Amino acid sequence: MKNCIIVHGKADNKKDNPVKHWILWTKKELEKNKIKTFVPLMPTPWKPNYNSWKKEFEKLNISEEDILIGHSCGCAFLVRWLGDTKKKIKKLILVAPWKIPETDNEKEFYNYKIDKTIKTRVNEIIIFTSNDEEEDGKKSAKIFHNAFGGKLIELKNHGHYTEEDMGTGEFLEILDFLK
């Protein structure tokens, strides 16, 4: 049986829980359909560090039948991890992906060469962006899409796919790709 792992984005600060927006709703919907879904809380989510995130993520046993979903910087993490480990998976879904460091402290997390061979180890790649996403978010989606292709989907008025931008904690469109 396949599993789904959802990696959250960056937290706003030390007190902010990054497991929010559409993530818990999606987990609940998948589990209704008997898909085991894991949402690990990554270490220091307000100050992402690739090696500490990798250590936490690798506590999960990822198989070729699994689906990986990332939101924002969680996408950058998953792409780097797939490149480093050369793992095969069933599906990769990037939601409002981010690849551009906003501060010098974030360069270690975001500045890496994308492994273009990921497309040979992932059966299906879907990238969600929005017409009203920030410019660096739109650029990030294009960076990933240009590197390994996949289906690029631009939804209207979803911003950075936060509950505030979407006006809801539900993300119905993602379910079409998780059946």
XYZ file of C-alpha atoms in Angstrom:
179
model
C 0.000 0.000 0.000
C 1.267 3.449 -0.837
C 1.888 6.147 1.725
C 1.805 9.891 1.399
C 4.255 12.202 3.135
C 3.558 15.939 3.264
C 6.435 18.293 4.103
C 5.368 21.698 5.382
C 6.882 25.052 4.511
C 8.793 27.512 6.634
C 7.254 28.731 9.884
C 6.878 32.466 10.409
C 8.597 32.335 13.813
C 9.462 29.990 16.699
C 5.867 29.939 17.979
C 4.239 29.344 14.575
C 3.116 25.792 13.771
C 3.975 25.234 10.086
C 1.603 22.255 9.798
C -1.369 24.353 8.711
C -3.223 25.709 5.694
C -4.489 22.762 3.558
C -2.073 20.158 4.957
C -4.171 18.673 7.778
C -7.335 18.748 5.645
C -5.501 16.830 2.878
C -4.191 14.297 5.410
C -7.727 13.703 6.690
C -9.125 13.291 3.162
C -6.408 10.813 2.179
C -6.873 8.763 5.322
C -10.615 8.530 4.575
C -9.483 6.810 1.375
C -7.193 4.436 3.281
C -3.961 6.187 2.260
C -1.591 6.392 5.229
C -0.411 9.976 5.448
C 2.468 11.347 7.463
C 3.128 15.005 8.211
C 6.459 15.194 10.017
C 7.221 18.347 11.974
C 10.632 19.363 10.734
C 13.235 20.715 13.192
C 13.534 24.487 13.568
C 10.947 25.147 10.851
C 11.413 28.923 11.216
C 15.081 28.463 10.220
C 15.203 25.447 7.870
C 18.415 23.449 7.802
C 18.734 20.778 5.135
C 20.789 18.288 7.170
C 18.518 18.402 10.223
C 15.414 18.126 8.022
C 17.003 15.195 6.171
C 17.746 13.391 9.438
C 14.122 13.803 10.568
C 12.668 12.876 7.163
C 14.734 9.722 6.879
C 13.031 8.310 9.973
C 10.257 7.508 7.492
C 10.684 4.540 5.182
C 10.130 5.920 1.678
C 9.248 3.368 -1.013
C 8.719 3.386 -4.778
C 4.939 3.392 -4.184
C 4.914 6.563 -2.093
C 3.682 10.061 -2.855
C 5.689 13.036 -1.624
C 4.038 16.449 -1.321
C 5.827 19.639 -0.399
C 4.617 23.143 0.348
C 6.872 26.158 -0.226
C 10.354 25.405 1.173
C 9.198 21.824 1.756
C 9.346 21.497 -2.045
C 12.965 22.656 -2.154
C 13.777 20.117 0.543
C 12.080 17.214 -1.270
C 13.737 17.995 -4.604
C 17.165 18.216 -2.981
C 16.547 15.021 -0.997
C 15.426 13.117 -4.103
C 18.541 14.322 -5.900
C 20.846 13.341 -3.044
C 19.348 9.923 -2.352
C 18.394 8.920 -5.920
C 15.193 7.391 -4.474
C 12.383 6.278 -6.753
C 8.844 7.308 -5.846
C 5.428 7.124 -7.439
C 4.502 10.804 -7.380
C 5.946 14.201 -6.441
C 3.591 17.135 -5.889
C 5.056 20.588 -5.355
C 2.631 23.198 -4.014
C 3.756 26.838 -4.265
C 7.376 25.696 -4.543
C 10.136 28.002 -3.375
C 13.776 27.892 -4.515
C 15.015 31.465 -4.043
C 16.663 32.430 -0.723
C 15.202 35.541 0.874
C 18.112 36.055 3.296
C 21.786 35.062 3.476
C 20.875 32.568 6.226
C 18.678 30.656 3.751
C 21.326 30.201 1.050
C 22.489 26.826 2.421
C 18.945 25.487 2.224
C 18.042 26.740 -1.262
C 21.301 26.953 -3.196
C 21.847 23.522 -4.683
C 21.941 22.136 -8.183
C 18.689 20.408 -9.128
C 19.228 16.823 -10.221
C 17.491 16.676 -13.594
C 17.441 12.864 -13.458
C 14.682 13.063 -10.828
C 12.223 12.816 -13.724
C 13.555 9.311 -14.468
C 12.834 8.130 -10.904
C 9.411 9.697 -10.348
C 6.390 8.370 -12.243
C 4.439 11.632 -12.069
C 5.370 15.210 -11.160
C 2.794 17.941 -10.536
C 3.624 21.564 -9.724
C 0.930 23.916 -8.416
C 1.360 27.680 -8.676
C -1.086 30.573 -8.786
C -1.727 33.611 -10.942
C -1.352 35.798 -7.832
C 1.713 34.084 -6.312
C 4.700 36.313 -5.456
C 7.170 36.804 -8.325
C 9.896 34.690 -6.657
C 7.323 31.933 -6.174
C 6.407 32.033 -9.869
C 10.121 31.983 -10.763
C 10.663 29.037 -8.412
C 7.879 27.016 -10.043
C 9.473 27.675 -13.439
C 12.934 26.698 -12.157
C 11.638 23.295 -11.053
C 9.481 22.820 -14.142
C 12.380 23.690 -16.474
C 14.664 21.284 -14.588
C 12.505 18.157 -14.705
C 9.197 18.914 -16.375
C 5.980 17.520 -15.056
C 2.537 19.053 -15.145
C 2.535 22.764 -14.233
C -0.876 23.881 -12.959
C -1.674 27.535 -12.362
C -4.827 28.013 -10.325
C -6.533 31.367 -9.935
C -6.407 33.336 -6.679
C -4.535 30.775 -4.554
C -1.559 33.044 -3.766
C 1.088 31.069 -1.889
C -1.453 28.346 -1.061
C -1.922 29.556 2.485
C -5.276 29.535 4.202
C -5.260 33.340 4.144
C -4.583 33.492 0.391
C -7.018 30.717 -0.528
C -9.758 31.782 1.871
C -10.115 28.159 3.006
C -8.192 25.273 4.550
C -9.462 22.929 1.835
C -7.499 22.196 -1.339
C -9.941 20.252 -3.508
C -7.787 20.371 -6.662
C -4.975 18.334 -5.104
C -7.310 15.400 -4.515
C -7.635 14.842 -8.276
C -3.951 13.862 -8.307
C -4.071 11.665 -5.228
C -6.665 9.069 -6.272
